[in-house]
Coordinates of N, CA and C in Angstrom, one line a residue:
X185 N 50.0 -7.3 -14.3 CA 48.9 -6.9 -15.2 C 48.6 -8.1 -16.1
X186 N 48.0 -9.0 -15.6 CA 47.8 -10.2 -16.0 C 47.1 -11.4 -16.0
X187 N 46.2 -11.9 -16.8 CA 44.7 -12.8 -16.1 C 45.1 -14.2 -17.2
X188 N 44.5 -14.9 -17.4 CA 44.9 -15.9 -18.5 C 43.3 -17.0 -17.9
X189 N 43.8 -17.9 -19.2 CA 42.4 -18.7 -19.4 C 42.8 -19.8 -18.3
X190 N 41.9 -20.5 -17.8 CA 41.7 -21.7 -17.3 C 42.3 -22.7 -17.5
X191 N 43.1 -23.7 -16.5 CA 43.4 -24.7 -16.5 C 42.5 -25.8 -17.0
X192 N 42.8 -26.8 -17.5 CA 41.6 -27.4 -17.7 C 41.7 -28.6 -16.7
X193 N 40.1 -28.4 -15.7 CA 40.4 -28.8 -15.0 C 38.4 -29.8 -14.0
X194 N 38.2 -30.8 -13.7 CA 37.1 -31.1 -13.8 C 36.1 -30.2 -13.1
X195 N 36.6 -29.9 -11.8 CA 36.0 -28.8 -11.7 C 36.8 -27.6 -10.7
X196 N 35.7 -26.6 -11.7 CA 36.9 -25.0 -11.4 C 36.3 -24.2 -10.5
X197 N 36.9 -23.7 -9.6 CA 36.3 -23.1 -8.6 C 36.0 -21.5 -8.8
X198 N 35.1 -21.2 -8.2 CA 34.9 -19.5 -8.5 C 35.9 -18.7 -8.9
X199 N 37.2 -18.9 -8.4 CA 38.3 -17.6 -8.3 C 39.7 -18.8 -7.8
X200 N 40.5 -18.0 -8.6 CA 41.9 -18.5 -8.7 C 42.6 -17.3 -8.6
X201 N 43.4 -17.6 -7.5 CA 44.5 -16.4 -6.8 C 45.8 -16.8 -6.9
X202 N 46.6 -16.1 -7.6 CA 47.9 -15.3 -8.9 C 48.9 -14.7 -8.0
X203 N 50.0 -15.1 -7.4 CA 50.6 -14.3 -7.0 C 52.4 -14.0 -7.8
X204 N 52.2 -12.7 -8.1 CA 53.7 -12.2 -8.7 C 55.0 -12.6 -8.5
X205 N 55.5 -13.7 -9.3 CA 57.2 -14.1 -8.9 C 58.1 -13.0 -9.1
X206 N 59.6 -13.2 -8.4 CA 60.5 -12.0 -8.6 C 61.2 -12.0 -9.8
X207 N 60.8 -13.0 -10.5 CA 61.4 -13.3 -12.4 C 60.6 -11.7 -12.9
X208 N 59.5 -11.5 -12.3 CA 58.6 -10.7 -13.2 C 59.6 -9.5 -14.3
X209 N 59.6 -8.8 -14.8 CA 60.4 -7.2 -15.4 C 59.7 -6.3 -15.7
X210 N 59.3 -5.4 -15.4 CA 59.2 -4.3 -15.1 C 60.2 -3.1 -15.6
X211 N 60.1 -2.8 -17.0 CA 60.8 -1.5 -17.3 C 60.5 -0.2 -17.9
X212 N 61.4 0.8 -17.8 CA 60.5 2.3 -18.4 C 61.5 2.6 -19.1
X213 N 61.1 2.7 -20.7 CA 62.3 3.5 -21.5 C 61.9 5.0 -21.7
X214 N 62.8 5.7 -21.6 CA 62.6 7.3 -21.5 C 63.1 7.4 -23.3
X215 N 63.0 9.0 -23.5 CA 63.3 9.5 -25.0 C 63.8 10.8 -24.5
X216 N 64.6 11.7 -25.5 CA 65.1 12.6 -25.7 C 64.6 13.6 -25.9
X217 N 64.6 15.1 -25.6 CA 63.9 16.4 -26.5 C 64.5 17.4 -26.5
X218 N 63.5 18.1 -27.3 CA 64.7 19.7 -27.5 C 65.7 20.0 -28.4
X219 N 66.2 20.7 -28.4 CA 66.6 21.5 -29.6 C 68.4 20.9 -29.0
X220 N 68.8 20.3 -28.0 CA 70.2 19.4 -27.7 C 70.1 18.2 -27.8
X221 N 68.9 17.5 -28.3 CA 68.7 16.3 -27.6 C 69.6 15.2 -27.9
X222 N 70.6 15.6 -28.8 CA 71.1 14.9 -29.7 C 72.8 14.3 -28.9
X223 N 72.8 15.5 -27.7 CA 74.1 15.6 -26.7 C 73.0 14.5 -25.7
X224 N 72.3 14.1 -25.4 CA 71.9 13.8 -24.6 C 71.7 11.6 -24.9
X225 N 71.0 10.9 -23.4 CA 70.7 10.0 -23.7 C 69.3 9.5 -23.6
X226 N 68.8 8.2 -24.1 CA 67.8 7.7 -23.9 C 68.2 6.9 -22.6
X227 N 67.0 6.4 -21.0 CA 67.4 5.6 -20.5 C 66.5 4.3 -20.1
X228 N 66.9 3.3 -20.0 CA 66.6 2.2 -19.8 C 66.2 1.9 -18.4
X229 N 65.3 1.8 -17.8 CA 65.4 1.8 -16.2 C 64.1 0.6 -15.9
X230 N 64.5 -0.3 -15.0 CA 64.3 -1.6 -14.4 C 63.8 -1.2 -13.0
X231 N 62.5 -1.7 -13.1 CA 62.4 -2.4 -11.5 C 62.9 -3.6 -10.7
X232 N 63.7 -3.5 -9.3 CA 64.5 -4.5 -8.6 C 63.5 -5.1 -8.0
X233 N 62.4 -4.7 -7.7 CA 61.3 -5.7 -7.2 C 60.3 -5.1 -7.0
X234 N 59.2 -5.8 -7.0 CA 57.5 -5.8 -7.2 C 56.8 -7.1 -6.8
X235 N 55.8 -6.4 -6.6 CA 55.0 -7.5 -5.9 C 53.4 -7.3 -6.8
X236 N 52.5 -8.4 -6.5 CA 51.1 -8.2 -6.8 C 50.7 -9.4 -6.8
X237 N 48.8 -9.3 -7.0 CA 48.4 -10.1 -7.4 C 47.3 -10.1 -8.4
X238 N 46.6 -11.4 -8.1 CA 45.6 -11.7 -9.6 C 44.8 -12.1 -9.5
X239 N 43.7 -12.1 -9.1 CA 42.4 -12.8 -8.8 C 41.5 -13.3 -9.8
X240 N 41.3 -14.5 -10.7 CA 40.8 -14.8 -11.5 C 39.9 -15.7 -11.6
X241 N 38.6 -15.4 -12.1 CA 37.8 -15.8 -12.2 C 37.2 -16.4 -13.6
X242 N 37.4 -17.9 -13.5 CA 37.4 -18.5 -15.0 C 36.1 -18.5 -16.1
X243 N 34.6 -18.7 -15.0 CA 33.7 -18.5 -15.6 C 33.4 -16.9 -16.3
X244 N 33.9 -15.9 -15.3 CA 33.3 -14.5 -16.0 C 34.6 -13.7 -15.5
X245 N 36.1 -13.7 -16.6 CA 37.3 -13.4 -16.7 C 36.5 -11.4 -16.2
X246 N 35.8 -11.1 -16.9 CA 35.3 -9.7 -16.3 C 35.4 -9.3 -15.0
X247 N 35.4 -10.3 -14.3 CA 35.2 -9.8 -12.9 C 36.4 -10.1 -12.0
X248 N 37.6 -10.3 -13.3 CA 39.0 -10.4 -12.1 C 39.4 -9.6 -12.1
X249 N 40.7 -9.6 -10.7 CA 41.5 -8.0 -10.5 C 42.9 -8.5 -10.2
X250 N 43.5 -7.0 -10.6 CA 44.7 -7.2 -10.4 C 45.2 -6.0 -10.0
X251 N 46.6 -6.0 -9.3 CA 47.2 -4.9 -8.8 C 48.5 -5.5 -8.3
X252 N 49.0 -4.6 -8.9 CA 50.7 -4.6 -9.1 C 51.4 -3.4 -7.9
X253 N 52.5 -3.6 -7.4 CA 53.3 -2.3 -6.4 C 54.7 -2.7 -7.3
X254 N 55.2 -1.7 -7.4 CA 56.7 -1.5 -7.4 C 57.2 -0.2 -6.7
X255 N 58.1 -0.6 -5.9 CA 58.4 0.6 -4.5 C 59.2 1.3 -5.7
X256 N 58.8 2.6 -5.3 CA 60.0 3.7 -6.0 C 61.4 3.7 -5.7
X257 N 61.9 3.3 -4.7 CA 63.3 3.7 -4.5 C 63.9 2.8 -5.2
X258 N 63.4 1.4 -5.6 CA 63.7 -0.1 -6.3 C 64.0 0.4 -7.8
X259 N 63.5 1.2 -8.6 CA 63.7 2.0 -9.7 C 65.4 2.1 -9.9
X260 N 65.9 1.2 -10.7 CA 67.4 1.5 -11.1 C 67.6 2.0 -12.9
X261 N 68.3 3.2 -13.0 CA 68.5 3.6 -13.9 C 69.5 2.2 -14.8
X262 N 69.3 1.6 -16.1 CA 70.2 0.5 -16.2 C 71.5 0.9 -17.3
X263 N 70.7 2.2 -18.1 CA 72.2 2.4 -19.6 C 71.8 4.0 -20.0
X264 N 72.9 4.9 -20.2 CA 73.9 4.0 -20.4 C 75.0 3.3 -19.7
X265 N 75.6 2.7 -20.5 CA 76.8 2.0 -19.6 C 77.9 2.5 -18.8
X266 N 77.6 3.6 -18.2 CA 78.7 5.1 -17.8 C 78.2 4.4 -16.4
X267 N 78.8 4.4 -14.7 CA 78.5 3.7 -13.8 C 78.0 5.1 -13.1
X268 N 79.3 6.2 -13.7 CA 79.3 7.4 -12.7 C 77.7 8.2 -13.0
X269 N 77.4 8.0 -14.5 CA 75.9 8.9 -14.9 C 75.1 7.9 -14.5
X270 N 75.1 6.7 -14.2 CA 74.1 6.2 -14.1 C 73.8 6.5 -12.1
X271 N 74.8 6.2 -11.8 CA 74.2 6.7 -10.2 C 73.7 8.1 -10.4
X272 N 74.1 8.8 -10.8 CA 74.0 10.8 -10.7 C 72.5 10.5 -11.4
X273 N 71.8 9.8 -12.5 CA 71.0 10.2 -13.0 C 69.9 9.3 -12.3
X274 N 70.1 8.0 -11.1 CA 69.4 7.3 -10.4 C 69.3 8.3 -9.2
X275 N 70.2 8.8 -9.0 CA 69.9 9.7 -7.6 C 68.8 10.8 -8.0
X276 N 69.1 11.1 -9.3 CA 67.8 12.4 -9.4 C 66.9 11.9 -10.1
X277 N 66.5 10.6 -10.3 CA 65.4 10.4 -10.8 C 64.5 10.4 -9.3
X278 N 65.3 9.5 -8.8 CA 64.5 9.5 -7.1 C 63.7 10.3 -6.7
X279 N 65.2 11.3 -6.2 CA 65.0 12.4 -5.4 C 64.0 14.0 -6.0
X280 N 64.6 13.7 -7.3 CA 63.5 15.0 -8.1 C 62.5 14.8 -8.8
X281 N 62.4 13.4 -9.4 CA 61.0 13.1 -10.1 C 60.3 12.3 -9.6
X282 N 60.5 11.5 -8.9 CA 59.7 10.5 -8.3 C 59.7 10.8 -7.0
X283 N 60.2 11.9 -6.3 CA 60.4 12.1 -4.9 C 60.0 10.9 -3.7
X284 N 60.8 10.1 -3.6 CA 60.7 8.6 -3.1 C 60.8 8.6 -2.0
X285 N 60.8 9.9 -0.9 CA 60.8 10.2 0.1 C 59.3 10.1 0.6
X286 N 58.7 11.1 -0.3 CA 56.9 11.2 -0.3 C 55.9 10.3 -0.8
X287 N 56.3 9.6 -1.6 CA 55.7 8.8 -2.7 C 56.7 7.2 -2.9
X288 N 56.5 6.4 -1.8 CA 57.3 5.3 -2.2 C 57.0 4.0 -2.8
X289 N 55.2 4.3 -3.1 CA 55.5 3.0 -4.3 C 54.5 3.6 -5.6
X290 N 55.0 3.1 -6.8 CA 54.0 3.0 -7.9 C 53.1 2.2 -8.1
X291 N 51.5 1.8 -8.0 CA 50.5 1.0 -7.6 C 49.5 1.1 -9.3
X292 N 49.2 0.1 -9.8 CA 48.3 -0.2 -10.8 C 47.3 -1.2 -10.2
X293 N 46.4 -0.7 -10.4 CA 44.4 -1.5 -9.7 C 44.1 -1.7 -10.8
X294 N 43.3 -2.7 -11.2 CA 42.4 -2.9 -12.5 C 41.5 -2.2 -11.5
X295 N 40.6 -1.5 -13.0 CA 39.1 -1.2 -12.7 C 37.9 -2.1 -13.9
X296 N 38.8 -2.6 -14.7 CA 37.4 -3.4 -15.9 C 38.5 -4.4 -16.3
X297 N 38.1 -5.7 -16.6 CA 38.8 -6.3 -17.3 C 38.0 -7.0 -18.6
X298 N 38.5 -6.9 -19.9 CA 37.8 -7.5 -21.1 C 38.7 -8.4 -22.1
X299 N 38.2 -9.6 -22.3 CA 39.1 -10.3 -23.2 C 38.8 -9.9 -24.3
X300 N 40.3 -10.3 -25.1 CA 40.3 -9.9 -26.7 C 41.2 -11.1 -27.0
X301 N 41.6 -11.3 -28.5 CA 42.3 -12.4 -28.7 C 43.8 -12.6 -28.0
X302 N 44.0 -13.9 -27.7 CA 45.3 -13.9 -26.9 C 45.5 -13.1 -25.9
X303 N 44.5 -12.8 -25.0 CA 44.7 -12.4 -23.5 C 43.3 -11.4 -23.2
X304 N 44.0 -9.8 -22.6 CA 43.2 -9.3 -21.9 C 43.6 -7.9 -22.2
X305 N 42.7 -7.0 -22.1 CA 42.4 -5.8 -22.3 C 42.4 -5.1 -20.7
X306 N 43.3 -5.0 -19.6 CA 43.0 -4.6 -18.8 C 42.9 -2.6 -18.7
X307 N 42.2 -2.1 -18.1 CA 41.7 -0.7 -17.7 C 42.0 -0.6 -16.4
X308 N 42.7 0.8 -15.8 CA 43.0 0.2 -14.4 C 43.3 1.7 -14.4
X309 N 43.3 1.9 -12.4 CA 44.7 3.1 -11.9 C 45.9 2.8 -11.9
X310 N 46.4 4.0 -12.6 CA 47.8 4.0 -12.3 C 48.2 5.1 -11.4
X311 N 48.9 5.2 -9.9 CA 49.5 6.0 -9.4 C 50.8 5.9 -9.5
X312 N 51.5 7.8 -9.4 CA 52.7 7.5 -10.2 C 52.9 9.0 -9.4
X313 N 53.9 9.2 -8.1 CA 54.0 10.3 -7.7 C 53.1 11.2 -7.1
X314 N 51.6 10.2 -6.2 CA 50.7 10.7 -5.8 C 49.8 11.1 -6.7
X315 N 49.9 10.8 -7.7 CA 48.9 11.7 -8.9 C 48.3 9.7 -9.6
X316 N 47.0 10.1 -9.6 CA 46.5 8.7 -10.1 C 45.4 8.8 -11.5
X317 N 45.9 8.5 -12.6 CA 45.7 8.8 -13.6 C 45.0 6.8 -14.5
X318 N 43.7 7.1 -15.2 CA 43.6 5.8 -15.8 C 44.3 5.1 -17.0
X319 N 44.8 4.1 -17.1 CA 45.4 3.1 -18.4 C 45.1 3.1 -18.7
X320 N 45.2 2.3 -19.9 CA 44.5 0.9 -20.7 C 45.8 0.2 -21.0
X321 N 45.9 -0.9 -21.0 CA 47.1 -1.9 -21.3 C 46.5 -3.4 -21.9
X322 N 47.0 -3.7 -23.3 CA 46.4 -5.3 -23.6 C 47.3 -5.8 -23.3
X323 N 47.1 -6.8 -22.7 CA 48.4 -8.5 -22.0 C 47.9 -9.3 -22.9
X324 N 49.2 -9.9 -23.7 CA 49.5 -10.7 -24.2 C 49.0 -12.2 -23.1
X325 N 48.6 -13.3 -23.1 CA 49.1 -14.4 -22.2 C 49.2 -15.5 -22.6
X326 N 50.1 -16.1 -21.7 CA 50.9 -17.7 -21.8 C 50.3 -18.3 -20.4
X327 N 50.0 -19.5 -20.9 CA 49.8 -20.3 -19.3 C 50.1 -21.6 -19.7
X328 N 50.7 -22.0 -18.4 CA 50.9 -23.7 -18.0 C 49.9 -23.7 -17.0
X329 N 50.3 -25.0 -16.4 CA 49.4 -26.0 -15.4 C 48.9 -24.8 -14.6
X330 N 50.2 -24.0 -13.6 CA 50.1 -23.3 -12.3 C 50.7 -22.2 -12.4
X331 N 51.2 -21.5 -13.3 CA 51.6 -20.3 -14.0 C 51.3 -19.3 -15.1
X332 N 51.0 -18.2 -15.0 CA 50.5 -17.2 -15.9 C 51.9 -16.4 -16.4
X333 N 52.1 -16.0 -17.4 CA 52.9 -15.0 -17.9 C 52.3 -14.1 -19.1
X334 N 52.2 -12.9 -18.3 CA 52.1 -12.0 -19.3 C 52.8 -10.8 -19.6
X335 N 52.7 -10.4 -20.9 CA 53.5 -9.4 -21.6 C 52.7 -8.3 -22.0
X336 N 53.2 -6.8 -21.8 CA 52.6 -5.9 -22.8 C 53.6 -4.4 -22.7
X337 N 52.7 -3.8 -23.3 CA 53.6 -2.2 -23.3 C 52.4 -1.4 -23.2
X338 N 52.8 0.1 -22.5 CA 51.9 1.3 -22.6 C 52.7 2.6 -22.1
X339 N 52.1 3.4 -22.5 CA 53.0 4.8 -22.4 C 52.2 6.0 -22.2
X340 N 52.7 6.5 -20.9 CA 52.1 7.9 -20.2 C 52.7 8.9 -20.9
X341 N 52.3 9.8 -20.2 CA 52.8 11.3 -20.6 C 53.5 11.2 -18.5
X342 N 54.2 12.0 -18.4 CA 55.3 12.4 -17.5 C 53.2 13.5 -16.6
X343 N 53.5 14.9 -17.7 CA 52.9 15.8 -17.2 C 51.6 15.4 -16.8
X344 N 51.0 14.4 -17.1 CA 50.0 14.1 -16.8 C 49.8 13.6 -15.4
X345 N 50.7 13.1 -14.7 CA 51.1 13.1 -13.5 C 51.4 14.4 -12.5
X346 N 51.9 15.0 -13.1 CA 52.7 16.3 -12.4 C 53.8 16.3 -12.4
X347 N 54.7 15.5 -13.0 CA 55.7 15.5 -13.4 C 56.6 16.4 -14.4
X348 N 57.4 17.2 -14.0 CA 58.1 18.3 -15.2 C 58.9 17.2 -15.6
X349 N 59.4 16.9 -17.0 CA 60.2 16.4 -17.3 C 61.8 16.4 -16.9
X350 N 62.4 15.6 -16.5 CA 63.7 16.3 -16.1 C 64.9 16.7 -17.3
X351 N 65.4 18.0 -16.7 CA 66.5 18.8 -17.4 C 67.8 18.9 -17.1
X352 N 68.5 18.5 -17.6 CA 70.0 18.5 -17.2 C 71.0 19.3 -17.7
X353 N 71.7 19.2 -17.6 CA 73.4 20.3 -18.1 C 72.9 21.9 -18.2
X354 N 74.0 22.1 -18.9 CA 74.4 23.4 -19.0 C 72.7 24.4 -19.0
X355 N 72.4 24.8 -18.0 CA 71.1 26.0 -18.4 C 70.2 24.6 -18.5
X356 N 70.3 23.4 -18.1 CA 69.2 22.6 -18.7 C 68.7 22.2 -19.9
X357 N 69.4 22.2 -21.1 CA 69.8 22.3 -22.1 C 69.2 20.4 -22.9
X358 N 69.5 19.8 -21.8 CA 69.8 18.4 -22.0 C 68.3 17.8 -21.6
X359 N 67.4 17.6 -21.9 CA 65.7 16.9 -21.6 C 65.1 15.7 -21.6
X360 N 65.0 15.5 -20.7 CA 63.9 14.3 -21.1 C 62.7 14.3 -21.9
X361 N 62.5 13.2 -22.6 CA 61.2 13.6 -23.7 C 59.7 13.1 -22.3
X362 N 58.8 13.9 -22.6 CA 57.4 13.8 -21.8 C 57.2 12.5 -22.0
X363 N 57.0 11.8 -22.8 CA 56.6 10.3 -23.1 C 57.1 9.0 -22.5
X364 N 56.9 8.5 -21.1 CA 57.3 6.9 -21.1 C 57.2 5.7 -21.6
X365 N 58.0 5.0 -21.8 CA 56.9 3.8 -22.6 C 57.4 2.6 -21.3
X366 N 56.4 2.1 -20.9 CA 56.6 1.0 -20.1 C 56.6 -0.6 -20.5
X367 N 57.0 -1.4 -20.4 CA 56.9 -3.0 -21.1 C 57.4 -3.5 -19.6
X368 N 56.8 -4.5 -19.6 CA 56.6 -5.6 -18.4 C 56.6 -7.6 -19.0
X369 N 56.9 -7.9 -18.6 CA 56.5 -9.5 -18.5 C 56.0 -9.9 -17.1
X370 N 54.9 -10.2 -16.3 CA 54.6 -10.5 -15.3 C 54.5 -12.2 -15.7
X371 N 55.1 -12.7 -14.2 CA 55.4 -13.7 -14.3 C 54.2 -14.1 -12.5
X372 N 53.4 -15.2 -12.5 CA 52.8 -15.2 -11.5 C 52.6 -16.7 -11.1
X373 N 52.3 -16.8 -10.0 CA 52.3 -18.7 -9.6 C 50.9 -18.7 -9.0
X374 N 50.3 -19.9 -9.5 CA 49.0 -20.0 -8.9 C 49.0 -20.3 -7.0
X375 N 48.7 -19.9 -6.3 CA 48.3 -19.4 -4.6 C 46.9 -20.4 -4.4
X376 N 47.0 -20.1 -3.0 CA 46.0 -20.9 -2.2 C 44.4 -19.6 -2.7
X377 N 43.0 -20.4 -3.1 CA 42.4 -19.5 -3.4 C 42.0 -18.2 -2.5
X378 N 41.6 -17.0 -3.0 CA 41.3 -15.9 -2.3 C 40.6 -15.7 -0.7

């Protein structure tokens, strides 16, 4: 999720094509709820890999795109530091909330892109468990010669997807809070053009 300014360069061609290194990060911090929430944890969870790209266009930044995949099953639960909860609570994130059987990747498409200071305003789809719902995310950006990096955060609702929040222990007692917050650093290498 990530566009950046121009190289400076004598002359610039229509479109410059971004492709996502495996440095990139990709993570979702979850929150607690409910009247236990206090027995329970927050968790930290990392994507192991992703892919995308970035189509940019220097003269009119408006009319680039981007789209990001991170396969669901790649989704690793990272803290807490418990090895045994973290597999039990990676197996049912899979298998009951992201059902990774039916739905195996998470996919963001820009649909508008608008600059603001220090980067970009992107608007886009997000699919997330067959259910495709629209962003908004501002990227931060950094650029060298032949590299883009950018940074941001945004945060869904779970139900807005169709997602029930997941419940755990005794009677289900133990909850996840509805709210994700997502933060990324996309890390991308300039490609042969489009």
């Amino acid at each position: 999720m990530l566009l950046g300014v121009p190289p400076a360069r004598a002359q610039q061609p229509d479109s410059v094509l971004y492709v996502l290194l495996p440095q990139s990060r990709f993570d979702v911090q979850t929150g607690k709820s409910g009247l236990f929430s206090f027995v329970g944890h927050e968790h930290l969870i990392r994507a192991q890999a992703m892919s995308g790209r970035i189509v940019y266009f220097p003269g009119a930044p408006e009319r680039s795109r981007v789209e990001i995949v991170v396969p669901s099953e790649r989704l690793e639960v990272l803290t807490p530091p418990d090895t045994e909860e973290i597999r039990k609570v990676t197996a049912a994130m899979r298998r009951d909330v992201l059902k990774v059987a039916n739905h195996p990747e998470i996919r963001f498409v820009s649909s508008a892109v608008t600059p603001i200071p220090d980067g970009l305003r992107i608007r886009g789809d997000l699919t997330l468990v067959g259910a495709t719902r629209e962003v908004t995310v501002d990227v931060r950006l950094v650029q060298s010669e032949d590299t883009l990096r950018g940074t941001g955060t945004f945060a869904v609702k779970q139900t807005d997807f169709g997602i029930r929040p997941y419940r755990g222990g005794p009677a289900g007692i133990i909850r996840v809070a509805d709210r994700l917050t997502f933060s990324f650093e996309a890390v991308a290498l300039r490609a042969e053009s489009p």
